[in-house]
Short mmCIF file of C-alpha atoms and ligand atoms in Angstrom, two decimals:
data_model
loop_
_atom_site.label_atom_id
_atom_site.label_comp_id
_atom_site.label_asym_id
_atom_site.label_seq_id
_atom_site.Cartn_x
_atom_site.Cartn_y
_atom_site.Cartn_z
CA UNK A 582 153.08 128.12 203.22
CA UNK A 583 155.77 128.12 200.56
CA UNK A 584 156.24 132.73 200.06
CA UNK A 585 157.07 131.87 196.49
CA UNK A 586 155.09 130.91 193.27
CA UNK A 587 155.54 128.39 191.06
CA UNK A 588 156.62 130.97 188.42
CA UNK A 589 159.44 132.97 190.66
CA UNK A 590 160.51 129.37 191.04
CA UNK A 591 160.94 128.48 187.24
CA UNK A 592 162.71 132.06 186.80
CA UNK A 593 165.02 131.18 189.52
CA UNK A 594 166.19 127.81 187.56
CA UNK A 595 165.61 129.34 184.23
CA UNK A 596 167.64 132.31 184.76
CA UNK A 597 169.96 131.46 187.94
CA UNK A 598 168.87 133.93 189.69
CA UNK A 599 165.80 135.78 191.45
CA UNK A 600 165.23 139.00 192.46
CA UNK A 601 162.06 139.44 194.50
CA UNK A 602 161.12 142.77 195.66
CA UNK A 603 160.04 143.89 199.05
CA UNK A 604 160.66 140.57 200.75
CA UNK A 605 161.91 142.18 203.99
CA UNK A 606 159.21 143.92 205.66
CA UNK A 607 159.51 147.47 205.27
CA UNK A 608 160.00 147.88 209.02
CA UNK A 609 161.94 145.02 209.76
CA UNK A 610 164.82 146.89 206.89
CA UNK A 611 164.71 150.37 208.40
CA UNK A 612 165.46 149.53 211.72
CA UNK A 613 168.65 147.01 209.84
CA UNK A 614 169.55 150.12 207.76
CA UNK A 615 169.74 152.39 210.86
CA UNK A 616 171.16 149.77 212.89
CA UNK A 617 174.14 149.03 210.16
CA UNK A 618 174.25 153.37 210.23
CA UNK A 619 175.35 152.84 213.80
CA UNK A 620 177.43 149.71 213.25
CA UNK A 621 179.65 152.12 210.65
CA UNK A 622 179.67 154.80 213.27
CA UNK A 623 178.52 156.75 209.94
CA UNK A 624 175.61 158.96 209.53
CA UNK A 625 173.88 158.45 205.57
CA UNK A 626 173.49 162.90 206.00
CA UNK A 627 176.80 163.62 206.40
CA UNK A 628 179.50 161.76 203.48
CA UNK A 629 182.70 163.06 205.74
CA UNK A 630 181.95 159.89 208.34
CA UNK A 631 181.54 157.28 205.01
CA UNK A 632 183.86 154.71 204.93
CA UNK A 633 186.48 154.93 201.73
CA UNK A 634 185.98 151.83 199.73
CA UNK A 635 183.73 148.27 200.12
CA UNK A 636 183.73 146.69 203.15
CA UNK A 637 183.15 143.23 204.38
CA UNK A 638 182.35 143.02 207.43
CA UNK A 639 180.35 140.13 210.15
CA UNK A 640 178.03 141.31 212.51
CA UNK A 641 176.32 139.92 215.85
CA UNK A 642 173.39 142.63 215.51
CA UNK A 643 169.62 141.27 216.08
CA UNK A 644 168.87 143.97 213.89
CA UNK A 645 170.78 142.79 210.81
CA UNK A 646 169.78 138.94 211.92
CA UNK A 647 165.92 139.79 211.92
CA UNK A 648 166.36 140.18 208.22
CA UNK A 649 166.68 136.79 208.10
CA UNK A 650 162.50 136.21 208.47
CA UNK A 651 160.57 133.66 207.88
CA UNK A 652 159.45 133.89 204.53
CA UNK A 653 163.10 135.00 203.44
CA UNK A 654 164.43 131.54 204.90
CA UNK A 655 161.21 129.68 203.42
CA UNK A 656 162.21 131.70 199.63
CA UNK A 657 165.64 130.56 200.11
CA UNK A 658 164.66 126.81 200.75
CA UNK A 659 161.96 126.80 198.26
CA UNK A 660 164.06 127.58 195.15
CA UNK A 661 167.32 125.71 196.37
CA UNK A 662 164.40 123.19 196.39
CA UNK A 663 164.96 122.10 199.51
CA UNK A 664 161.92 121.32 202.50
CA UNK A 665 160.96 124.99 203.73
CA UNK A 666 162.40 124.16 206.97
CA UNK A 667 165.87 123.32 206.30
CA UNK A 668 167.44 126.69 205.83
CA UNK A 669 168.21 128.54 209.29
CA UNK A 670 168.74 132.09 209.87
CA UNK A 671 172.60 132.56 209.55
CA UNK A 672 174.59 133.09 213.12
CA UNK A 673 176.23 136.39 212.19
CA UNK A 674 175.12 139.38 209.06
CA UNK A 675 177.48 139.96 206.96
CA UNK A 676 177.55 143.06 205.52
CA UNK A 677 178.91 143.70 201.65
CA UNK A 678 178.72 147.97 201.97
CA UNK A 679 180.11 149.49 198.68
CA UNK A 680 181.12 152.99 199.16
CA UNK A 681 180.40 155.96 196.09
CA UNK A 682 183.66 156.18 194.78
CA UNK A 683 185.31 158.68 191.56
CA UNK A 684 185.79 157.34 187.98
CA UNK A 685 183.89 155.93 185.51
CA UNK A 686 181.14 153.43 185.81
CA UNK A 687 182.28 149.97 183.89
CA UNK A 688 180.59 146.76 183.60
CA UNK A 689 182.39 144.71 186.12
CA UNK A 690 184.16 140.97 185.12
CA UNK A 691 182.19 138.10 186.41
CA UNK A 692 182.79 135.33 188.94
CA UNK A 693 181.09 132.58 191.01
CA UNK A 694 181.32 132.16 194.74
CA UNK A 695 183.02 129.66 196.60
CA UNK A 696 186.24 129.77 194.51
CA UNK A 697 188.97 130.06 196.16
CA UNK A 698 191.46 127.86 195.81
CA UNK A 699 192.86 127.25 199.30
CA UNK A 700 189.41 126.83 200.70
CA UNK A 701 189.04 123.25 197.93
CA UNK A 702 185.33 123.94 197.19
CA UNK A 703 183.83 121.26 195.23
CA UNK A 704 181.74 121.75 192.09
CA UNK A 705 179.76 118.64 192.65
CA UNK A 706 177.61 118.18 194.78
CA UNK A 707 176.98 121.71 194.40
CA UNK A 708 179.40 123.94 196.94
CA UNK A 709 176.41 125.59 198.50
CA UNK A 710 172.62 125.30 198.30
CA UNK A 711 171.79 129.06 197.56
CA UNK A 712 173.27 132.37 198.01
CA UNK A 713 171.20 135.94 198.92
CA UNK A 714 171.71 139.35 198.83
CA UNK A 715 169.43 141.19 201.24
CA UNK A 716 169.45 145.04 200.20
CA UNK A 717 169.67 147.70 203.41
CA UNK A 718 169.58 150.94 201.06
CA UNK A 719 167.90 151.88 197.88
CA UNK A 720 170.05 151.46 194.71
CA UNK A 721 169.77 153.11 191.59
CA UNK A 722 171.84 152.36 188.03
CA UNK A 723 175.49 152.21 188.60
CA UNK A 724 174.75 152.64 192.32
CA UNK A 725 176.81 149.26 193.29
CA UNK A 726 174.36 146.68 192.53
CA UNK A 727 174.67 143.88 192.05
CA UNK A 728 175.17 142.25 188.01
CA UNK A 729 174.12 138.68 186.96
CA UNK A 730 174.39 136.96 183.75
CA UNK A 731 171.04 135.23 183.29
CA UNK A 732 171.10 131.55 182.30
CA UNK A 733 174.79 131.44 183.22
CA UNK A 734 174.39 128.55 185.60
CA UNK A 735 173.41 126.14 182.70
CA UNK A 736 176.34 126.86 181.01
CA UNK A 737 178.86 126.38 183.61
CA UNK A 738 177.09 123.45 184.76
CA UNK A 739 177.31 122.03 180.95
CA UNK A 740 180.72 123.01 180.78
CA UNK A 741 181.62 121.19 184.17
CA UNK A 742 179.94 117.96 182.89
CA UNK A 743 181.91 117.93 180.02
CA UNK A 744 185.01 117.12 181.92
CA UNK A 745 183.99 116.57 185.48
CA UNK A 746 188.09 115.69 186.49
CA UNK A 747 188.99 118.87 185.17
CA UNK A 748 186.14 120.77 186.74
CA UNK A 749 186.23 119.04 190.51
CA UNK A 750 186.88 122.26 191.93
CA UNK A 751 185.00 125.43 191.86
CA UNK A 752 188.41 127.36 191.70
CA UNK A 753 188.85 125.47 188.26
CA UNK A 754 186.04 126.06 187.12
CA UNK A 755 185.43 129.92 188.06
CA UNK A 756 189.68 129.84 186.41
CA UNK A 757 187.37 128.83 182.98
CA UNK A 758 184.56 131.82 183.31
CA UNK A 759 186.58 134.06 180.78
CA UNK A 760 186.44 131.46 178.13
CA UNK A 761 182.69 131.12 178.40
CA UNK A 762 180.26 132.81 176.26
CA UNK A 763 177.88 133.65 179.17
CA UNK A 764 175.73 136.91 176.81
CA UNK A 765 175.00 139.77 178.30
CA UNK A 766 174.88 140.82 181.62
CA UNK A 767 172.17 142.45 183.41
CA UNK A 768 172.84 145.37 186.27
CA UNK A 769 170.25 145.10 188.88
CA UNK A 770 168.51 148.14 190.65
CA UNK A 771 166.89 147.66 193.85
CA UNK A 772 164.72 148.85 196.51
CA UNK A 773 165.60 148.31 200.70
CA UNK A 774 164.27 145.03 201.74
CA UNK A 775 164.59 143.41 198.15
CA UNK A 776 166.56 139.97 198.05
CA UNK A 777 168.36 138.75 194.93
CA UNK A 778 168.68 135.27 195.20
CA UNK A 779 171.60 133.31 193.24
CA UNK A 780 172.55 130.02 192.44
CA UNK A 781 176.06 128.60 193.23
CA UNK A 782 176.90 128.33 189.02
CA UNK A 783 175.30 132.00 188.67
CA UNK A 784 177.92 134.40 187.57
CA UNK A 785 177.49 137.55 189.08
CA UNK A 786 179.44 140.25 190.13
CA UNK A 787 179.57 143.32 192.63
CA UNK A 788 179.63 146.47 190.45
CA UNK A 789 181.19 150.28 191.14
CA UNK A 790 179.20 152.67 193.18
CA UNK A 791 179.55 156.17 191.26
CA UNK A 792 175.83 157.12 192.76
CA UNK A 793 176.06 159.47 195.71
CA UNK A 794 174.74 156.97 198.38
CA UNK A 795 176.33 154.11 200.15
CA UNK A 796 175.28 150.75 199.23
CA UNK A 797 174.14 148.55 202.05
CA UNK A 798 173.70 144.91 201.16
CA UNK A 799 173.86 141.55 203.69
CA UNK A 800 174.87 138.41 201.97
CA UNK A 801 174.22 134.83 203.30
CA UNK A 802 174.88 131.33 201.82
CA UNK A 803 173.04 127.71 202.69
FE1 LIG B 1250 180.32 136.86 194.69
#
């Protein structure tokens, strides 16, 4: 059975993006967040073992990988509107961790994925299917979560069409993001086990962590 309604699925196209909380079984995201704990050799009581600054890092851990359920495969399929059995749990988690850090908490500059201009990511057909960020810790305002800028894949999809030579690469077209009136962004807050979905024209951003807790966060892309 398809874990989404029809009306997460028109916010997801509406808005390029989708945040749906609690999709990860409680249980199934404790036992990720403790496991990731160990994977850090870091203990979330005791800041002296935290890692400095974000890390990226891939993981074999069944832990991490049995965040990857069911249902969170089926949402992922369902709004990249795509059969619910053609997205497969990913081969390796990996982990996005943004460490609390000094300073001042600033709204962040936005980018798209896949942009890089050495890997020669297309714009169309789309780079990827669907993007998600599965959330291993709670996170409050201007605790490193992640921002979005609703409606901001119809824009850059507009703006691609309008001069599809130009905009044949993602790298060109992420290059163009400063030029484009995307409005205002929005900071997400989130709870363990929520996923924020994203679409591949979704601008988005990872944001400073001036909270006093780690963020833990596993991204995938179809
Ligand atoms: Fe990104």
């Amino acid at each position: 059975m398809a874990p989404l309604t029809p009306i997460q699925v028109s916010q997801y196209a509406a808005n390029s993006y989708l945040l749906v909380s609690g999709l990860i079984p409680e249980e199934v995201a404790e036992r990720a967040e403790s496991a990731l704990w160990q994977l850090l050799q870091a203990r979330p009581d005791d800041r002296a073992t935290w890692p400095q600054k974000t890390a990226h890092q891939a993981y074999d851990s069944p832990e991490l990988l049995e965040c990857y359920t069911e249902g969170m495969l089926g949402a992922a399929a369902q709004l990249a509107g795509e059969p619910l059995e053609s997205v497969g749990a990913p081969n390796r988690a990996y982990a996005i961790n943004v460490f609390p850090t000094p300073g001042e908490w600033k709204w962040p500059h936005p980018h798209i994925d896949h942009a890089i201009k050495e890997h020669g990511h297309k714009t169309f057909p789309r780079a990827f299917r669907i993007a998600a960020m599965t959330f291993l810790s709670d996170v409050p305002p201007h605790g490193g979560g992640t921002v979005v800028w609703p409606e901001s894949h119809a824009l850059l999809e507009k703006l691609a069409l309008s001069d599809p030579s130009r905009f044949e690469s993602m790298w060109a077209l992420n290059q163009e993001l400063s030029q484009v009136a995307l409005g205002d962004p929005i900071e997400t807050t989130l709870r363990r086990g929520d996923v924020l979905f994203y679409s591949y024209l979704c601008a988005h951003a990872g944001s400073q962590n001036v909270s006093d807790h780690p963020r833990l966060a596993l991204n995938a892309k179809w």
